[in-house]
Tab-separated table of C-alpha atoms and ligand atoms in Angstrom:
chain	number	residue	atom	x	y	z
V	1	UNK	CA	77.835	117.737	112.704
V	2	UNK	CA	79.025	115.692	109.590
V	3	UNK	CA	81.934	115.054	107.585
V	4	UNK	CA	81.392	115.957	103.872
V	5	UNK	CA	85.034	115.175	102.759
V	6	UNK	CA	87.758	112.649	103.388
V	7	UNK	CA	91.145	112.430	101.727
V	8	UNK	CA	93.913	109.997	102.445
V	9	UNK	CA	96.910	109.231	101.035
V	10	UNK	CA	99.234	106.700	102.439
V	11	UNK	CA	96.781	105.664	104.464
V	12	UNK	CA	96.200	101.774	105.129
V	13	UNK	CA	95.417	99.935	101.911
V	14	UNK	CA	95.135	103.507	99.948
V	15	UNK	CA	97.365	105.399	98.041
V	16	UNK	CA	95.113	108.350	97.407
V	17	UNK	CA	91.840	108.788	97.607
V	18	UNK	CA	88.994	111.183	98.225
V	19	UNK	CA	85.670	110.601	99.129
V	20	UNK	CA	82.537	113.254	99.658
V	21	UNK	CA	79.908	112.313	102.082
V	22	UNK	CA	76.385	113.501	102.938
V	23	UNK	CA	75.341	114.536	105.705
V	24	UNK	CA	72.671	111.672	105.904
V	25	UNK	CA	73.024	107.607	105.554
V	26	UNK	CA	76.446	106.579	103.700
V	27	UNK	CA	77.071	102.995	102.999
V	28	UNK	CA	80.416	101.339	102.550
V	29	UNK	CA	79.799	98.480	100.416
V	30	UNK	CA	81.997	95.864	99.418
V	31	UNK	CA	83.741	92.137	100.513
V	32	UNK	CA	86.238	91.548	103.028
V	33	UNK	CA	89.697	93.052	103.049
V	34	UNK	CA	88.858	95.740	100.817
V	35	UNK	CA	88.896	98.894	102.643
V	36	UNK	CA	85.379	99.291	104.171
V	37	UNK	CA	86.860	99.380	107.932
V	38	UNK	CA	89.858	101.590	106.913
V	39	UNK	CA	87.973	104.537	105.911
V	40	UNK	CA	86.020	104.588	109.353
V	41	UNK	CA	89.701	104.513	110.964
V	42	UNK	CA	90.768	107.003	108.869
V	43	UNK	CA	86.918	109.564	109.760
V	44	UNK	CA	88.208	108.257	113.868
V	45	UNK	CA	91.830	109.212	113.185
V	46	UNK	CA	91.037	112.564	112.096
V	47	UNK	CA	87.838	112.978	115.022
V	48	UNK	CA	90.597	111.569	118.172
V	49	UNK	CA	93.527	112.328	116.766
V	50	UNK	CA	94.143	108.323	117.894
V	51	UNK	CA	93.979	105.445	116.131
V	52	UNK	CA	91.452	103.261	117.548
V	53	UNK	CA	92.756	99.534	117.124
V	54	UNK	CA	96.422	99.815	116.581
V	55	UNK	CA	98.562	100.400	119.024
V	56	UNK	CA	101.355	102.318	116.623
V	57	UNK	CA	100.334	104.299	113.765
V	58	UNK	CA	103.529	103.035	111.764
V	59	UNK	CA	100.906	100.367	111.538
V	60	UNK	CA	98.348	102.616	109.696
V	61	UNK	CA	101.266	103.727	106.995
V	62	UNK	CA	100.576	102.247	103.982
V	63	UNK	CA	102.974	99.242	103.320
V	64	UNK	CA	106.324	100.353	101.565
V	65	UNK	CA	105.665	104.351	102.225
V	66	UNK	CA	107.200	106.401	104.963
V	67	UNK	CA	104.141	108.314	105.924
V	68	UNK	CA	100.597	109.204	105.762
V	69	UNK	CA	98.524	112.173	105.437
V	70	UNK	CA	94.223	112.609	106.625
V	71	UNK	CA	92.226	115.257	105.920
V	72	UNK	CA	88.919	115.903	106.344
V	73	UNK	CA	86.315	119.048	106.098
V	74	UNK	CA	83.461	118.834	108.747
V	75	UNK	CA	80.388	121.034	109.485
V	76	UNK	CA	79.971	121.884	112.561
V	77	UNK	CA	77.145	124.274	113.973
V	78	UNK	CA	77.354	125.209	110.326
V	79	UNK	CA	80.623	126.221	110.204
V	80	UNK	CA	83.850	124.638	108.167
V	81	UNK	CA	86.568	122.946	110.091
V	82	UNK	CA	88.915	121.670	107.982
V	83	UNK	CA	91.077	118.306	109.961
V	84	UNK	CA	94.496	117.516	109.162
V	85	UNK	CA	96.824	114.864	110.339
V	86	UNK	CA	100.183	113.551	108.937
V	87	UNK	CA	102.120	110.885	110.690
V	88	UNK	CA	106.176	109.852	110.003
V	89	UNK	CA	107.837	107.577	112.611
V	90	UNK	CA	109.170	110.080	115.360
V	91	UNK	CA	106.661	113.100	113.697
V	92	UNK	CA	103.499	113.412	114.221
V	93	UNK	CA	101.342	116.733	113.182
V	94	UNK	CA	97.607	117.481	113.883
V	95	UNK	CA	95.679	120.630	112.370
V	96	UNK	CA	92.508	122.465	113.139
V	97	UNK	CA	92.065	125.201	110.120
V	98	UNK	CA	96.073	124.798	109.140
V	99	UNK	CA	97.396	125.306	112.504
V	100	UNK	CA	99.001	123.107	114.487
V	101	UNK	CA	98.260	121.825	117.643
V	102	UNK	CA	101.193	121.402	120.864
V	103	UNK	CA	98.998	118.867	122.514
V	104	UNK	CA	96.644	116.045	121.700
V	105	UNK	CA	94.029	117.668	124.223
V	106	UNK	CA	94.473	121.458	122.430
V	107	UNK	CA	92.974	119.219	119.049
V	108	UNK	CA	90.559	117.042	120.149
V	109	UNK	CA	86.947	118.044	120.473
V	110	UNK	CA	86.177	119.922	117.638
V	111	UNK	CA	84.237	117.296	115.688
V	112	UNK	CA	82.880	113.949	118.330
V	113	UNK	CA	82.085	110.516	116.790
V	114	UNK	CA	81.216	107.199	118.120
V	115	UNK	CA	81.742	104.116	116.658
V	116	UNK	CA	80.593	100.874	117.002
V	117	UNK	CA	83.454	97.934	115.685
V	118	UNK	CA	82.560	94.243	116.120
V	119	UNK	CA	85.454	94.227	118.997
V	120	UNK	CA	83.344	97.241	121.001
V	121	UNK	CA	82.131	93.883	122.755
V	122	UNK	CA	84.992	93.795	124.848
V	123	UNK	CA	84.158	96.829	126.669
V	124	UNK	CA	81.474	94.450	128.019
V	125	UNK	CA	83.416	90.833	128.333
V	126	UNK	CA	86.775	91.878	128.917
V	127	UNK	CA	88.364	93.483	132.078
V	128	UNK	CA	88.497	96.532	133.761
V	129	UNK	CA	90.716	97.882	130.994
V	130	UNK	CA	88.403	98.244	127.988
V	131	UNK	CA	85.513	100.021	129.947
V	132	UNK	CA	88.370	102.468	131.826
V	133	UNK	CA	89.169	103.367	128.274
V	134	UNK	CA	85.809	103.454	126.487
V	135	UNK	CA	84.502	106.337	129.605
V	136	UNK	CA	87.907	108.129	129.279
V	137	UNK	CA	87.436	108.658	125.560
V	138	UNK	CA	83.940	109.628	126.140
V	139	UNK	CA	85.488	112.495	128.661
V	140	UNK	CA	88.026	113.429	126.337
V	141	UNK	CA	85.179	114.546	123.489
V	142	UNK	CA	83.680	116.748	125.974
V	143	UNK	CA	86.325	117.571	128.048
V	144	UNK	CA	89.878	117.493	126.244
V	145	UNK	CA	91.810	118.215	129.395
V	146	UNK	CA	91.126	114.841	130.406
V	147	UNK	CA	93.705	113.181	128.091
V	148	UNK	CA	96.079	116.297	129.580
V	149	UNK	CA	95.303	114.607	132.849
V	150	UNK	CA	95.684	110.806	131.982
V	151	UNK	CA	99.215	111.592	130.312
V	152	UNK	CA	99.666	113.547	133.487
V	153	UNK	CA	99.073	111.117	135.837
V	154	UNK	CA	100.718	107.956	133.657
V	155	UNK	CA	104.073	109.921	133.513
V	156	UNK	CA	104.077	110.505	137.605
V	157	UNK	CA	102.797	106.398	138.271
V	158	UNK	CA	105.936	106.030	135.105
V	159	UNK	CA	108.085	107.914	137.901
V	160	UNK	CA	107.304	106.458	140.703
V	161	UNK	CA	107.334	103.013	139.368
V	162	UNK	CA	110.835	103.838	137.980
V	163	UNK	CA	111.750	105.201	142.156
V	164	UNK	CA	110.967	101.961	143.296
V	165	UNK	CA	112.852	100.199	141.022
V	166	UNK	CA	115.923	102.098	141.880
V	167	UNK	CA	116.116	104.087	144.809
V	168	UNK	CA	118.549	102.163	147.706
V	169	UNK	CA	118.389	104.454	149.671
V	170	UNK	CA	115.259	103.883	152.098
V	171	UNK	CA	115.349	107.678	153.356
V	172	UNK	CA	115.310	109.205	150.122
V	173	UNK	CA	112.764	106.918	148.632
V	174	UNK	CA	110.682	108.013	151.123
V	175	UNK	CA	110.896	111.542	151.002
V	176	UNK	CA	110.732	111.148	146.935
V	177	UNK	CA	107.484	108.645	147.160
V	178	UNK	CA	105.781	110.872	149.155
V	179	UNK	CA	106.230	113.802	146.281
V	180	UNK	CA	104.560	111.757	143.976
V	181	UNK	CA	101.993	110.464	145.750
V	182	UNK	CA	100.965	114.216	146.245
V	183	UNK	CA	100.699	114.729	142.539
V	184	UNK	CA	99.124	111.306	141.810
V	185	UNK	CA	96.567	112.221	144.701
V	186	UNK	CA	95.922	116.031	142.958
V	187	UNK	CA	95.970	114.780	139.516
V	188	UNK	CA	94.501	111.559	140.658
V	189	UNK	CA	91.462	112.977	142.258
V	190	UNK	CA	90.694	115.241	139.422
V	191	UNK	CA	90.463	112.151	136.886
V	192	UNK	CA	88.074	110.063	139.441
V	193	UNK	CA	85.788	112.589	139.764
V	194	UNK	CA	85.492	113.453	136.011
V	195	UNK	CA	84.888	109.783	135.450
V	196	UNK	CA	82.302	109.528	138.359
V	197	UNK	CA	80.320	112.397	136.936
V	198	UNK	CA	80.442	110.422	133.129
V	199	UNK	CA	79.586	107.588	134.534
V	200	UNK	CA	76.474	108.641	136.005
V	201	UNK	CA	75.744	110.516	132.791
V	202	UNK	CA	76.437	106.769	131.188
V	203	UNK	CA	74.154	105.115	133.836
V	204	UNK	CA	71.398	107.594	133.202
V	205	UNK	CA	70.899	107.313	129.751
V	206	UNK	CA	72.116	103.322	129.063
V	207	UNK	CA	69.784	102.132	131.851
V	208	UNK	CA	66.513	103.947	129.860
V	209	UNK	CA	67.594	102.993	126.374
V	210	UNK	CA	68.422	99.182	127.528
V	211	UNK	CA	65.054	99.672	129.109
V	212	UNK	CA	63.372	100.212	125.683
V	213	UNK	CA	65.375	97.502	123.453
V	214	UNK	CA	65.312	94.917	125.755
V	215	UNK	CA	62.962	94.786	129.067
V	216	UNK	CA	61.163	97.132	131.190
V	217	UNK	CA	61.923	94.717	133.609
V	218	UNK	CA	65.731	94.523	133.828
V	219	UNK	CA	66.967	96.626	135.923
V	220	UNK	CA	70.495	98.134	134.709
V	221	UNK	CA	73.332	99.384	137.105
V	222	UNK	CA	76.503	101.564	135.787
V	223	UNK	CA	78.618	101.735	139.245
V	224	UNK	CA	82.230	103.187	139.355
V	225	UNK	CA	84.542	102.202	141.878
V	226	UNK	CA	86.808	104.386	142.065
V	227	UNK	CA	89.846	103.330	144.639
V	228	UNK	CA	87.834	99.995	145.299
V	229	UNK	CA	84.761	101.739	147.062
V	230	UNK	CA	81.622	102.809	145.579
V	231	UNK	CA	81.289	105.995	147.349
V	232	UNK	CA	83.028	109.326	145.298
V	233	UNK	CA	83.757	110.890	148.463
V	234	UNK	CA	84.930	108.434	150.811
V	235	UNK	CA	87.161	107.386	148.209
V	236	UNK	CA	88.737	110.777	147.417
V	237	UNK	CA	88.981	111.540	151.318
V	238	UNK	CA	90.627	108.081	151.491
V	239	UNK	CA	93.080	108.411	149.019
V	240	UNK	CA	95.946	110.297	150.397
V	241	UNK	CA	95.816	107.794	153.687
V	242	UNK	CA	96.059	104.824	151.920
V	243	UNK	CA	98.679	105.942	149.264
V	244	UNK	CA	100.444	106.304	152.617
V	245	UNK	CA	99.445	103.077	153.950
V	246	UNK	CA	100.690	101.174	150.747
V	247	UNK	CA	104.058	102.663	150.942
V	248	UNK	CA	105.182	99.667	152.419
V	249	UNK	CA	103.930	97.227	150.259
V	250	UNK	CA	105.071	99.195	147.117
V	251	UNK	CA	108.463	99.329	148.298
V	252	UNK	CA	108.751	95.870	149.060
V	253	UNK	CA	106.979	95.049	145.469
V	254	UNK	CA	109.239	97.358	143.732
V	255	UNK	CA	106.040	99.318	141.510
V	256	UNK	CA	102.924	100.870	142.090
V	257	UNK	CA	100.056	99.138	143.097
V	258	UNK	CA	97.293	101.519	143.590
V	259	UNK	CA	95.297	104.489	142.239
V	260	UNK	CA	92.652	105.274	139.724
V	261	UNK	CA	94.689	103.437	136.488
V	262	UNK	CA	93.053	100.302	138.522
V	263	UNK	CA	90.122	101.417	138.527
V	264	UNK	CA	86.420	99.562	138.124
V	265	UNK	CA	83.643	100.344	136.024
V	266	UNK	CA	81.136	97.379	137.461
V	267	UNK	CA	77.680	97.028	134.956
V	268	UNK	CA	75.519	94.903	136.851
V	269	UNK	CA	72.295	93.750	135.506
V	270	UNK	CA	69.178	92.764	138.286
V	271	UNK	CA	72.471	93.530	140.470
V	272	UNK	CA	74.372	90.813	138.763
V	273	UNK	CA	78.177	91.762	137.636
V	274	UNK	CA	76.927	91.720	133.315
V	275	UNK	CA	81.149	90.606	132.618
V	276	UNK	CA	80.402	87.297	134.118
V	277	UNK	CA	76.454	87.019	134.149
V	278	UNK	CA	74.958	88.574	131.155
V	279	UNK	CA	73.862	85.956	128.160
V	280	UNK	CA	76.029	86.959	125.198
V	281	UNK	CA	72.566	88.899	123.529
V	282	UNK	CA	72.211	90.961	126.747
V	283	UNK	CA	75.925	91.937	126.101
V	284	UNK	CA	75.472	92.897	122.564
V	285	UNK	CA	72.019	94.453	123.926
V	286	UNK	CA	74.640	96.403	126.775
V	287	UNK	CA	77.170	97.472	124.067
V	288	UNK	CA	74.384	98.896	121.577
V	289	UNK	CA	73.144	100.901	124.456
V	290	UNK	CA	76.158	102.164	125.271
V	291	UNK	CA	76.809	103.680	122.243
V	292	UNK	CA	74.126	104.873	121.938
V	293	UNK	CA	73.939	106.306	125.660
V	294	UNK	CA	77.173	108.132	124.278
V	295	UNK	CA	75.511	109.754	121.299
V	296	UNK	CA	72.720	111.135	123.799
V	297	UNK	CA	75.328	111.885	126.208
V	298	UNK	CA	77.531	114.521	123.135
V	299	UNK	CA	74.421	115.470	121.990
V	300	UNK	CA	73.419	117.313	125.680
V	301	UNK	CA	76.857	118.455	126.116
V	302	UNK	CA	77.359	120.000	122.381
V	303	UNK	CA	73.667	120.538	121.217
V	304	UNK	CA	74.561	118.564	117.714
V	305	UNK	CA	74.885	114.473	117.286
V	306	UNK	CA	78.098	113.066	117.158
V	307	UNK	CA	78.976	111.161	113.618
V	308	UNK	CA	78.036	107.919	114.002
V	309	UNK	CA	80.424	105.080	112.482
V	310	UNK	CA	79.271	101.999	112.598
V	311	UNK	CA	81.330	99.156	111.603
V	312	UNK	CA	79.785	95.849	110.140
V	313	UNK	CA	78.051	95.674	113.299
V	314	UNK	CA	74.545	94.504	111.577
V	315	UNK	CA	75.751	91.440	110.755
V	316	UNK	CA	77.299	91.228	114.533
V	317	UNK	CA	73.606	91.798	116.114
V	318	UNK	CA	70.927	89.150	115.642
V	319	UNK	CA	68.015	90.619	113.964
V	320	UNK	CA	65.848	91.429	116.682
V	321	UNK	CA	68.624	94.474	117.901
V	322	UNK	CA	69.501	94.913	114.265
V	323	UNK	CA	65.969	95.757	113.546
V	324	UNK	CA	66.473	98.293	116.561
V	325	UNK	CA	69.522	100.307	115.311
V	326	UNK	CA	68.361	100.052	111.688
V	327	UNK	CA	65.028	101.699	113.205
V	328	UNK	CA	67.317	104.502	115.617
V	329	UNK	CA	69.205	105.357	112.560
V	330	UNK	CA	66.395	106.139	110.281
V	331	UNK	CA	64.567	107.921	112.834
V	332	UNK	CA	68.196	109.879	114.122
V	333	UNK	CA	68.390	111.184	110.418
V	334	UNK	CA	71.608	112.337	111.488
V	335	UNK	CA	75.168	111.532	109.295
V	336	UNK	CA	75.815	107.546	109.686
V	337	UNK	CA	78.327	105.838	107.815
V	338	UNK	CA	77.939	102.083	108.010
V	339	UNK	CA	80.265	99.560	106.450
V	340	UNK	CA	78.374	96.194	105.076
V	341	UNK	CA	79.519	93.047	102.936
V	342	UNK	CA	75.553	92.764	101.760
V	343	UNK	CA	72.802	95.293	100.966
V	344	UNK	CA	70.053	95.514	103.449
V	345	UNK	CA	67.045	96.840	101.713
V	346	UNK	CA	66.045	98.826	104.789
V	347	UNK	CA	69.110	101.146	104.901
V	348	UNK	CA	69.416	101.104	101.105
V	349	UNK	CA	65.657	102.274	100.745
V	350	UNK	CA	66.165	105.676	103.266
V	351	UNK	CA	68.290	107.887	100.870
V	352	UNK	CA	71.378	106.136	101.913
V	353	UNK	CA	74.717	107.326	99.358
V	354	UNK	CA	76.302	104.155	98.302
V	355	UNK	CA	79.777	103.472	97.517
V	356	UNK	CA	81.734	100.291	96.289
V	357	UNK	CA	84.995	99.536	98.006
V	358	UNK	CA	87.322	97.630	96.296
V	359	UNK	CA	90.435	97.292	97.108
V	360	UNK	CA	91.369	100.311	98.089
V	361	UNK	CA	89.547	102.569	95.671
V	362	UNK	CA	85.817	103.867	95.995
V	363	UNK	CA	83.613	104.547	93.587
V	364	UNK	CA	79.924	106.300	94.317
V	365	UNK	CA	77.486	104.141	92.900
D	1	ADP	N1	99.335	99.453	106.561
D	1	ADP	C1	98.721	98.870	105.523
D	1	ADP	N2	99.180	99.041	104.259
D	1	ADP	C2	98.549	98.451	103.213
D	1	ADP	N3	97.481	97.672	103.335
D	1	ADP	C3	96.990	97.470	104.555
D	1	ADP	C4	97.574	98.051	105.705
D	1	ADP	N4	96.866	97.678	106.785
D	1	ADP	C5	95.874	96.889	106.334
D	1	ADP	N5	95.948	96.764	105.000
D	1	ADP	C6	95.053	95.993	104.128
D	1	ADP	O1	93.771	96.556	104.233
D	1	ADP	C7	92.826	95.521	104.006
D	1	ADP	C8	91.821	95.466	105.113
D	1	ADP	O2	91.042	96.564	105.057
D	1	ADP	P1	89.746	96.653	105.931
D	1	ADP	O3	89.363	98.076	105.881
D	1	ADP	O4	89.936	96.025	107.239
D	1	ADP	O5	88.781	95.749	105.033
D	1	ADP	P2	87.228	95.527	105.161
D	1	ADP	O6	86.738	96.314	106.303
D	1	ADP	O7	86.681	95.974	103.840
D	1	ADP	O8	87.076	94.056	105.348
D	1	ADP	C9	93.523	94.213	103.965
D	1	ADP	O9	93.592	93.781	102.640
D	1	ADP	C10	94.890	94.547	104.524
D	1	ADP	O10	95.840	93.720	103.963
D	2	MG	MG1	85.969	95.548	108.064
């Protein structure tokens, strides 16, 4: 699959522009604060229908305007989908082919992408949080109905938390609690065992492509915990007993202190936790093979590769896993768009499209 046009208006630093890609090597050239890393939010924006660092997308309005507007056409198993999204505070519209779609989970899917940003890093150093998220979003390509069941099950721990805040009344809290701990166990369940089967997916194809960048020897270990034990079915037998058991404590803590939104994705390395352990090159080593377990991962489930985005991550790598990806890429012959400050000969010599970004406009060199 590739996208072969992009046009945004209002969007970040531009005020209208269009840009045609091929369907091989594209490369965003140009110095810092230009524009380079908006047009790959702009490609993700249209693919997730999210943005993928800012929290609001009044943030991704251009300065001074009141809205934006995406679009993009994409080939997919040769045929035309044409992407729209417009964004006002309070309205917010996503198209496949002109129509619009209810829910976030009816629109994404159609086209997949990964990306790789310099902060993709975190999903290794940082807390449960980031690698929760990263597996989630991998779901959500391949199975949309996972966001349906995130929002699901954040609106019933939203209730519940909002119960124990103000329910006096010890009977009726009870009664209430145990309604929602019925749906958070259903809805619950169904997320942990969508992220168990991912996760082994993950596991599979990380561990062999870590493997062949870094060591034969290291020996890599994806585990999810779901409900703080490592088994998937002692954990989902489990869970209605303890939500039961924790009544207690969540009444006297006023909020909700367990299920699968506290979840653990644990990557251990020779069976060493990689968050604390790993050197910071076998985390960059981790991250690369990540993403690039995740294109494998698409490309079973949807017989096509995902677009890959790659942002300024060549200068983040050190030249012995730069010289890996450059290699992958080449070989993948597959749409890439990479954003750079500097030419590197190596991508510039395989057919790459160039374009110039500056400040806000580009211009196909
Ligand atoms: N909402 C916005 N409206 C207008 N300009 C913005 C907005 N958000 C960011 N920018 C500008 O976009 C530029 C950063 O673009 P970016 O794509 O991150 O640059 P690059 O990746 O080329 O370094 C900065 O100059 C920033 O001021
Ligand atoms: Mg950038």
């Amino acid at each position: 699959m590739y996208i072969k046009e992009l046009y945004l208006v209002n969007f970040r630093n531009y005020q209208e522009q269009k840009i045609d890609f091929q369907p091989g090597i594209n490369l965003l050239m140009g110095s810092n604060g230009q524009g380079k890393t908006n047009i790959l939010e702009g490609i993700g924006y249209l693919i997730s229908g999210k943005s993928a660092h800012c929290k609001s997308e009044n943030d991704l309005i251009r300065w001074g305007e009141k809205n934006f507007y995406l679009s993009g056409s994409f080939l997919v198993s040769e045929r035309l989908f044409m992407l729209e999204g417009y964004y006002e505070t309070g309205k917010k519209v996503m198209k496949i082919n002109q129509l619009a779609c209810k829910r976030l989970s009816d629109y994404v899917g159609t086209v997949n992408g990964v990306s790789f940003y310099p902060d993709d890093l975190n999903i290794v150093k940082k807390g449960p949080n980031e690698r929760r998220r990263f597996i989630d979003l991998l779901i959500a390509q391949i199975r949309p109905t996972h966001f349906a069941l995130l929002n699901a099950y954040l609106r019933a721990v939203h209730q519940k938390n909002i119960l124990l805040k103000n329910e006096r009344n010890i009977n009726l809290l009870r009664i209430q609690l145990q309604a929602w701990n019925e749906q958070i166990c259903e809805i619950g369940s169904k997320i942990i065992i969508n992220r168990s089967e991912f996760t082994d997916k993950l596991n599979t194809h990380c561990r062999k492509i870590f493997q062949s960048i870094f060591s034969d020897e290291d020996h890599l270990d994806i585990v999810y915990q779901a409900l703080g034990k490592k088994d998937l079915e002692q954990a989902l037998q489990s869970f209605p007993e303890i939500l039961e058991k924790k009544m207690i404590q969540e009444i006297e803590r006023k909020a909700v202190l367990f299920g699968p939104h506290r979840d653990e994705i644990i990557i251990y390395l020779n069976g060493n936790d990689t968050r604390i352990f790993a050197s910071q090159g076998q985390q960059r080593s981790l991250v690369l093979s990540l993403k690039l377990a995740e294109m494998e991962i698409i490309r079973n489930e949807k017989d096509e590769y995902p677009i890959l985005l790659l942002d300024d991550v060549l200068s983040e790598l050190d030249e012995y896993r730069r010289d890996y990806l450059i290699e992958y890429i080449n070989t993948l012959q597959k749409q890439t768009i990479i954003t750079m400050t500097g030419a590197d000969d190596r991508i510039t010599n395989q057919n790459a499209v160039v374009y110039q970004v500056s400040n806000g406009n580009i211009r196909r060199k």
